[in-house]
Coordinates of C-alpha atoms and ligand atoms in Angstrom, one line a residue:
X1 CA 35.1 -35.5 78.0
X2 CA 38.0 -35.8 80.6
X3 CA 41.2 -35.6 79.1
X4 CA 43.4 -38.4 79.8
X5 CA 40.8 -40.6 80.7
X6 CA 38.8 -43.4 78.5
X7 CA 35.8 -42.1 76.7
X8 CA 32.3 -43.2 75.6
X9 CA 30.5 -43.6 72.5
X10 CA 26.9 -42.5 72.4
X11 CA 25.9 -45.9 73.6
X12 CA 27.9 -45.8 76.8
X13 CA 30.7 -48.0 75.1
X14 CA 34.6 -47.3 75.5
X15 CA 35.5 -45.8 72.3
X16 CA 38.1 -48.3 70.3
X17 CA 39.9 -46.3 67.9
X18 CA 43.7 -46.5 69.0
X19 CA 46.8 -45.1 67.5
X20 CA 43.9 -43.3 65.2
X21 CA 43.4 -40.1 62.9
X22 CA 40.4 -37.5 62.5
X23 CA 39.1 -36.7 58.9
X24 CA 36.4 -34.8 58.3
X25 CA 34.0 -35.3 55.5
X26 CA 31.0 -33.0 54.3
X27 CA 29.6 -31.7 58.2
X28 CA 30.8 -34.9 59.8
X29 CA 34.1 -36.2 61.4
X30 CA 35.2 -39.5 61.1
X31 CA 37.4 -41.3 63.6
X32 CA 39.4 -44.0 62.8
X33 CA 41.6 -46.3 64.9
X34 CA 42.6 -49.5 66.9
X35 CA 39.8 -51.7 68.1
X36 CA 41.7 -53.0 71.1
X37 CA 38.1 -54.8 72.7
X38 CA 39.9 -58.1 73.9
X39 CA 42.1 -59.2 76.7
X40 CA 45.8 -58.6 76.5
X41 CA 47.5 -61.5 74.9
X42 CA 49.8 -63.4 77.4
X43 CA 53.8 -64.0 76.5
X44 CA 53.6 -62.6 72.8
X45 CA 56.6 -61.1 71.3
X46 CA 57.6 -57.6 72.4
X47 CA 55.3 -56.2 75.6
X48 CA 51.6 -56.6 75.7
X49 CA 49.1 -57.0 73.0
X50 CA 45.3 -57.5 72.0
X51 CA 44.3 -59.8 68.9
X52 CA 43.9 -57.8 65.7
X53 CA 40.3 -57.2 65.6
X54 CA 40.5 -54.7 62.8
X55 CA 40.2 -51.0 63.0
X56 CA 37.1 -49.3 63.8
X57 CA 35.2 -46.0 62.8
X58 CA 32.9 -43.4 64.7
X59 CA 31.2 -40.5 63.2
X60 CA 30.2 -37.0 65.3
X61 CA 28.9 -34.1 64.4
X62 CA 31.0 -32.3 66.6
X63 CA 34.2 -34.2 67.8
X64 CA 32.3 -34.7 71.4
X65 CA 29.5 -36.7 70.7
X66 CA 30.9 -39.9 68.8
X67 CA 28.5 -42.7 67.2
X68 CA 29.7 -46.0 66.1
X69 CA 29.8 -46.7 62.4
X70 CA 31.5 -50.3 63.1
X71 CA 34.4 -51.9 61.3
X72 CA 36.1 -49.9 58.6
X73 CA 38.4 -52.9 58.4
X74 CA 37.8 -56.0 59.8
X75 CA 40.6 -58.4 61.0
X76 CA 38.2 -61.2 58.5
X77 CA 39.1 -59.1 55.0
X78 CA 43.3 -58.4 56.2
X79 CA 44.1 -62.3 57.9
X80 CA 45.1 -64.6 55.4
X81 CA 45.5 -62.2 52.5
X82 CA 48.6 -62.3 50.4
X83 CA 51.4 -61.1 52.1
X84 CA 49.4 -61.2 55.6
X85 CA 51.2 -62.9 58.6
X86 CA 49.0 -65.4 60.4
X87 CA 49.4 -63.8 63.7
X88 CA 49.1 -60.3 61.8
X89 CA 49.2 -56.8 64.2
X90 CA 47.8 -54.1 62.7
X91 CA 48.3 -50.2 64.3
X92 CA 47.9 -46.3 63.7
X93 CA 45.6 -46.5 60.5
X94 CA 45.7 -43.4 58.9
X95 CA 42.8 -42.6 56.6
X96 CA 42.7 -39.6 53.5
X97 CA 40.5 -39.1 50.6
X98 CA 41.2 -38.8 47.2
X99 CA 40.4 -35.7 45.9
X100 CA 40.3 -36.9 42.1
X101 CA 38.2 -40.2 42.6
X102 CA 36.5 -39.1 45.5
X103 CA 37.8 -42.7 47.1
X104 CA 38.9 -43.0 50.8
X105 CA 42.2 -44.4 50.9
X106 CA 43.5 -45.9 54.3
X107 CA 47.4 -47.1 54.9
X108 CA 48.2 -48.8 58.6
X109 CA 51.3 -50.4 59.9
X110 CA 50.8 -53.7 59.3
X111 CA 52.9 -56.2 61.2
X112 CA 53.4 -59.7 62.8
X113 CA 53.4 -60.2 66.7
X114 CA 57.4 -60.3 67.0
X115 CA 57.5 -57.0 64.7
X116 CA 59.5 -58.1 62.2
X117 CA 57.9 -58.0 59.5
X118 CA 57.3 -54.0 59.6
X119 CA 54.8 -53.5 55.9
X120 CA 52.3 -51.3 55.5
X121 CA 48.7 -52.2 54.6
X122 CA 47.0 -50.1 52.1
X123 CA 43.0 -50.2 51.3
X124 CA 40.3 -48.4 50.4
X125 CA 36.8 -47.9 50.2
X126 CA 33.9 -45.9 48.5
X127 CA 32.1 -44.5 51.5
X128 CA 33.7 -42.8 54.6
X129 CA 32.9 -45.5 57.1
X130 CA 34.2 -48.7 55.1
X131 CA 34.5 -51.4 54.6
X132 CA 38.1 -50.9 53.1
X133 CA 39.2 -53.4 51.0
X134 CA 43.0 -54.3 51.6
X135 CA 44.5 -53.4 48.3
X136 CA 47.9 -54.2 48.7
X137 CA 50.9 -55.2 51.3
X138 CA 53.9 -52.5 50.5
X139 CA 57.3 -52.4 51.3
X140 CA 58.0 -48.7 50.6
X141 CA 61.0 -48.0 49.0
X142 CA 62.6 -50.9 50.6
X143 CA 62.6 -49.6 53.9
X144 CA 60.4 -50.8 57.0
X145 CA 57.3 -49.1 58.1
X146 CA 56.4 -49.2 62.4
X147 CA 54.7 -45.9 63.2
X148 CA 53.1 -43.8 60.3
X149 CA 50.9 -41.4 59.0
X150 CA 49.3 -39.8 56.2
X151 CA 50.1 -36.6 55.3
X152 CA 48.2 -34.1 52.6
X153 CA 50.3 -31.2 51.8
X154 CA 48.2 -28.2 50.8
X155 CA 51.7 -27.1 48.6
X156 CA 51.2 -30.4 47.1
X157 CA 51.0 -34.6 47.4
X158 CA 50.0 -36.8 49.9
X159 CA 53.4 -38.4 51.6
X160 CA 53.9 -41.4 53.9
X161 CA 56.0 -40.1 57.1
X162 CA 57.2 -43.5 58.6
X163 CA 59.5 -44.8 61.1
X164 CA 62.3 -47.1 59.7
X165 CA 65.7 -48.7 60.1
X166 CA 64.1 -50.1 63.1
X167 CA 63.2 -47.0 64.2
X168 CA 66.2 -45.2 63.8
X169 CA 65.1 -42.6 61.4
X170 CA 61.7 -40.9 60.0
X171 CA 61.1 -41.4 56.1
X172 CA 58.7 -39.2 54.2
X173 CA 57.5 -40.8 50.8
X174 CA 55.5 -39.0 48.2
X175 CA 52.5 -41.3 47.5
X176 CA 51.2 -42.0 43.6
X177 CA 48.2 -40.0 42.5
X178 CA 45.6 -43.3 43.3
X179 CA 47.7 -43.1 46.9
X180 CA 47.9 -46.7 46.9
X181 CA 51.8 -47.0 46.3
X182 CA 54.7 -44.7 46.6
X183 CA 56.1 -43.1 43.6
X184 CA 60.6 -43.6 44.6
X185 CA 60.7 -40.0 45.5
X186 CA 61.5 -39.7 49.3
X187 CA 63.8 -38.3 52.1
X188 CA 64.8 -38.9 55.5
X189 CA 64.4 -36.7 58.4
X190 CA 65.8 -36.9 61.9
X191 CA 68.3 -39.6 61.0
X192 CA 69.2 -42.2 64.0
X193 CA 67.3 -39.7 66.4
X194 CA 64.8 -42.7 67.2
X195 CA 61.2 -40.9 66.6
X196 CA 58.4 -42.4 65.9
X197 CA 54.4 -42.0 66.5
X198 CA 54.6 -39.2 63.5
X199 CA 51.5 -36.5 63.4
X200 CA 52.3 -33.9 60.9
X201 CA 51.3 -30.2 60.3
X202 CA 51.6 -27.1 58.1
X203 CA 51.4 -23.9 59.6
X204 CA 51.8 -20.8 57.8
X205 CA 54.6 -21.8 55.7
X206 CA 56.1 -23.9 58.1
X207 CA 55.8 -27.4 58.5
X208 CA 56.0 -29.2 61.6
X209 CA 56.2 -33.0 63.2
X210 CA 55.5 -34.1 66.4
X211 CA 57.1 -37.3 67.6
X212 CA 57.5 -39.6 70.7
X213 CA 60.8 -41.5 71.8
X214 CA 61.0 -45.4 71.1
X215 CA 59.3 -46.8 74.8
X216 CA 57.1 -48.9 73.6
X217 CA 53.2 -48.0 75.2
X218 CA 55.7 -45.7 77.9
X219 CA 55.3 -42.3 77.5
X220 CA 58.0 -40.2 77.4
X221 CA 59.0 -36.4 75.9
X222 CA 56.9 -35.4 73.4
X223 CA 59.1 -33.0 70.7
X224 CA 58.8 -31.2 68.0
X225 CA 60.2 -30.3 64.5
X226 CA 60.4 -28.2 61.9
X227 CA 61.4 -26.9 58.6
X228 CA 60.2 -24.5 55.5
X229 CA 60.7 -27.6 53.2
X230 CA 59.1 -30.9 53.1
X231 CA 61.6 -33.0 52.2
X232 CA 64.9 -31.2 53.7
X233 CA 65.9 -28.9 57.0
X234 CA 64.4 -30.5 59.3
X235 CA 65.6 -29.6 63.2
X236 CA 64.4 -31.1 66.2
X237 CA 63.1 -28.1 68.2
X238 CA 61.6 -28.6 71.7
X239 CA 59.2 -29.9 74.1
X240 CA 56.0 -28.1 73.1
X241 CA 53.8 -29.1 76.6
X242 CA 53.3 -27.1 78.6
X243 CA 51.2 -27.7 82.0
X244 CA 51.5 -31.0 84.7
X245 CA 53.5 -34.1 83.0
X246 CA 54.4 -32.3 80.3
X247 CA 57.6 -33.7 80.3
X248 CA 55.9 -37.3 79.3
X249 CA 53.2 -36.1 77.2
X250 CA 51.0 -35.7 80.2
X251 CA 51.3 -39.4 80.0
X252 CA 49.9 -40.0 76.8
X253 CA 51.7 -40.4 73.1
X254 CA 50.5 -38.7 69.7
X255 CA 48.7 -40.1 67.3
X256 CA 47.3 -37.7 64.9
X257 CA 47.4 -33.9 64.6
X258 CA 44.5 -32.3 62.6
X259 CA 42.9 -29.1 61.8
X260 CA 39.3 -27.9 62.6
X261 CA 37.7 -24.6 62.7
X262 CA 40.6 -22.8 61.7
X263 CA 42.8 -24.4 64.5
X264 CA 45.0 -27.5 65.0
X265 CA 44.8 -30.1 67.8
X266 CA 46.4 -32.9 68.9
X267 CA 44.8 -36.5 69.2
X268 CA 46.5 -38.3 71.9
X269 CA 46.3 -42.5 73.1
X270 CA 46.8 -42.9 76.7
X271 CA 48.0 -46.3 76.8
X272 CA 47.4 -48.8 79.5
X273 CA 50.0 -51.8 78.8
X274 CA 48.1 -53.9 81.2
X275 CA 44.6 -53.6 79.5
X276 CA 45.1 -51.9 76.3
X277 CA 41.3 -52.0 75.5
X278 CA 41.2 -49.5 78.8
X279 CA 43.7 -47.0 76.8
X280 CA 42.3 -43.4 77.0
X281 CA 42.4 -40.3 74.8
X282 CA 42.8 -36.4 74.8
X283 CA 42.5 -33.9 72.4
X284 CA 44.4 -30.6 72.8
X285 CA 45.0 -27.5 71.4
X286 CA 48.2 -26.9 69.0
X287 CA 49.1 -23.1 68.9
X288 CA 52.0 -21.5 66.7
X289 CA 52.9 -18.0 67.4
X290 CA 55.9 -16.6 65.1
X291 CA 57.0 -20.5 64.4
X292 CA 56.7 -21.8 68.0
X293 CA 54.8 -24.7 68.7
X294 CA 53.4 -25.0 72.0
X295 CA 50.4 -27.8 73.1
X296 CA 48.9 -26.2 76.6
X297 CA 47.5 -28.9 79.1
X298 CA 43.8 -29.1 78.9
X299 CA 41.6 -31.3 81.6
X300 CA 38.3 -30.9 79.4
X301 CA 37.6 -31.6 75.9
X302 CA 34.9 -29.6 75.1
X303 CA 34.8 -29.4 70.8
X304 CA 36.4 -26.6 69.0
X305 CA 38.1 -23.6 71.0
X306 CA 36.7 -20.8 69.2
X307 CA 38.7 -19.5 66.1
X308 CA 41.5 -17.4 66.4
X309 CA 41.2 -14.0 65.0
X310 CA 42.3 -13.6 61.5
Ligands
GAL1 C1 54.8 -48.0 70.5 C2 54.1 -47.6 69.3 C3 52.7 -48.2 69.3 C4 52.9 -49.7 69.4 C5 53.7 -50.0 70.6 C6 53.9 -51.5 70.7 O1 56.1 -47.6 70.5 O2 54.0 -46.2 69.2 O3 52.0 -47.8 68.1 O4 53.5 -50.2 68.2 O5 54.9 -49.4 70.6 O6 54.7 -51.8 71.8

């Protein structure tokens, strides 16, 4: 598959999973994301938009070859729920499993058109590929949730890294055990530095976020930071592309960092404003060499690079 470009399914259909994550499951990996399959909406709040369709999931065997599973959420089971705007926007779902229930347990930014509203959506579900069943409308410690994601720290909890204070600063919540609601206990990192599209790592010891500016669907410099602790330290780094437009995230924005075979990659959207159902995607290699992040340009994505060596 051509990086940068849009990609097919197995049935020759543009693959709709925006602003998504990567979780794998038994021998399978599951994609989760935007379904953006409709015409941009005209004169809506801030920059383009599609209706809220609900987000959509694709199984593969090997992160090349993707099937569609359908709707892990459909737009039907979130509109007109309790605390659900009427022109509702839903972005960057963010999908974990519970490792006590065995439940999957999905959290989005969950939104109206204007983005004022700035909730996220929590829901859940018994199998991998849905349907979720929106559980609950939160308001996380008070404080607004725009871009998100999940986060499963092998020292311990799952956490909620979130843009808020209009995007001003990055929060990082400790979820409950049921990872439905947040348990009070949380910090803020890379206060009024204006990050946001969060993708989260740990490395070694080291833990590491990768952010975008504020542009809206523009890209701009991808950075990166890091820090020993989870929940204090944190330094904005560097750039960590490397290779043509590197210094706009070869045009594309994060939306989900995850580890396979040993290795972790980078899951980017290349967003068209125009026609957002016409966004395309890459996946890159991350490497970390003595605590330095670097994500090298790649034009193919071929499934796994093979491992490093212990
Ligand atoms: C971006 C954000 C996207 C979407 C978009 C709307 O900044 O990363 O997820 O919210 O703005 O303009």
């Amino acid at each position: 598959m051509r990086n940068a470009t849009l990609w097919l399914d197995e049935e020759g259909q543009a693959i709709q999973a925006h602003g998504g994550c990567l979780l794998q499951y038994r021998d399978q990996w599951y994609w989760y994301g935007e379904d953006k399959d409709a015409d941009n909406l005209i004169g809506c709040g801030q920059g383009d938009q599609t209706p809220f369709r609900g987000f959509s999931c694709y199984r593969s065997p090997d992160l090349v070859h993707w099937h569609r599973m359908g709707f892990a959420l459909a737009a039907e089971d979130v509109q007109e729920k309790e605390g659900v705007p009427p022109d509702v926007v839903g972005e960057r779902p963010k999908v974990v499993r519970d490792p006590v229930t065995g439940r999957f347990v999905m959290w989005f930014h969950l939104d109206n058109r204007a983005y004022t509203l700035a909730r996220a959506g929590v829901a859940v579900s018994d199998c991998p590929e849905g349907p979720f069943r929106l559980a609950a409308v939160r308001h996380p410690n008070r404080k607004d949730v725009r871009d998100m994601t999940l986060f499963q720290d092998p020292e311990g909890g799952t956490w909620l890294i979130h843009s808020g204070d209009w995007n001003k600063t990055l929060y990082i919540a400790r979820l409950d055990d049921r990872l439905t609601d947040v348990t009070g206990l949380y910090a803020k990192a890379f206060v009024d530095q204006e990050r946001e599209a969060p993708a989260a790592l740990y490395w070694k010891g080291t833990y590491y976020l990768l952010t975008s500016g504020c542009t809206g669907w523009e890209p701009n410099t991808l950075l990166y930071g890091q820090s020993r602790e989870l929940l204090c330290g944190w330094k904005l780094v560097a750039d960590p592309c490397e290779g043509p437009g590197c210094r706009r995230t070869f045009g594309g924005q994060g939306a989900h960092l995850f580890v396979a075979g040993n290795r972790p990659y980078l899951l980017l959207d290349h967003w068209n404003p125009g026609r957002l159902r016409l966004s395309g995607y890459s996946i890159l290699p991350v490497l970390v060499n003595n605590g330095v992040l670097t994500v090298p340009w790649r034009d193919e994505w071929s499934g796994l690079e093979p491992s490093p060596l212990p």
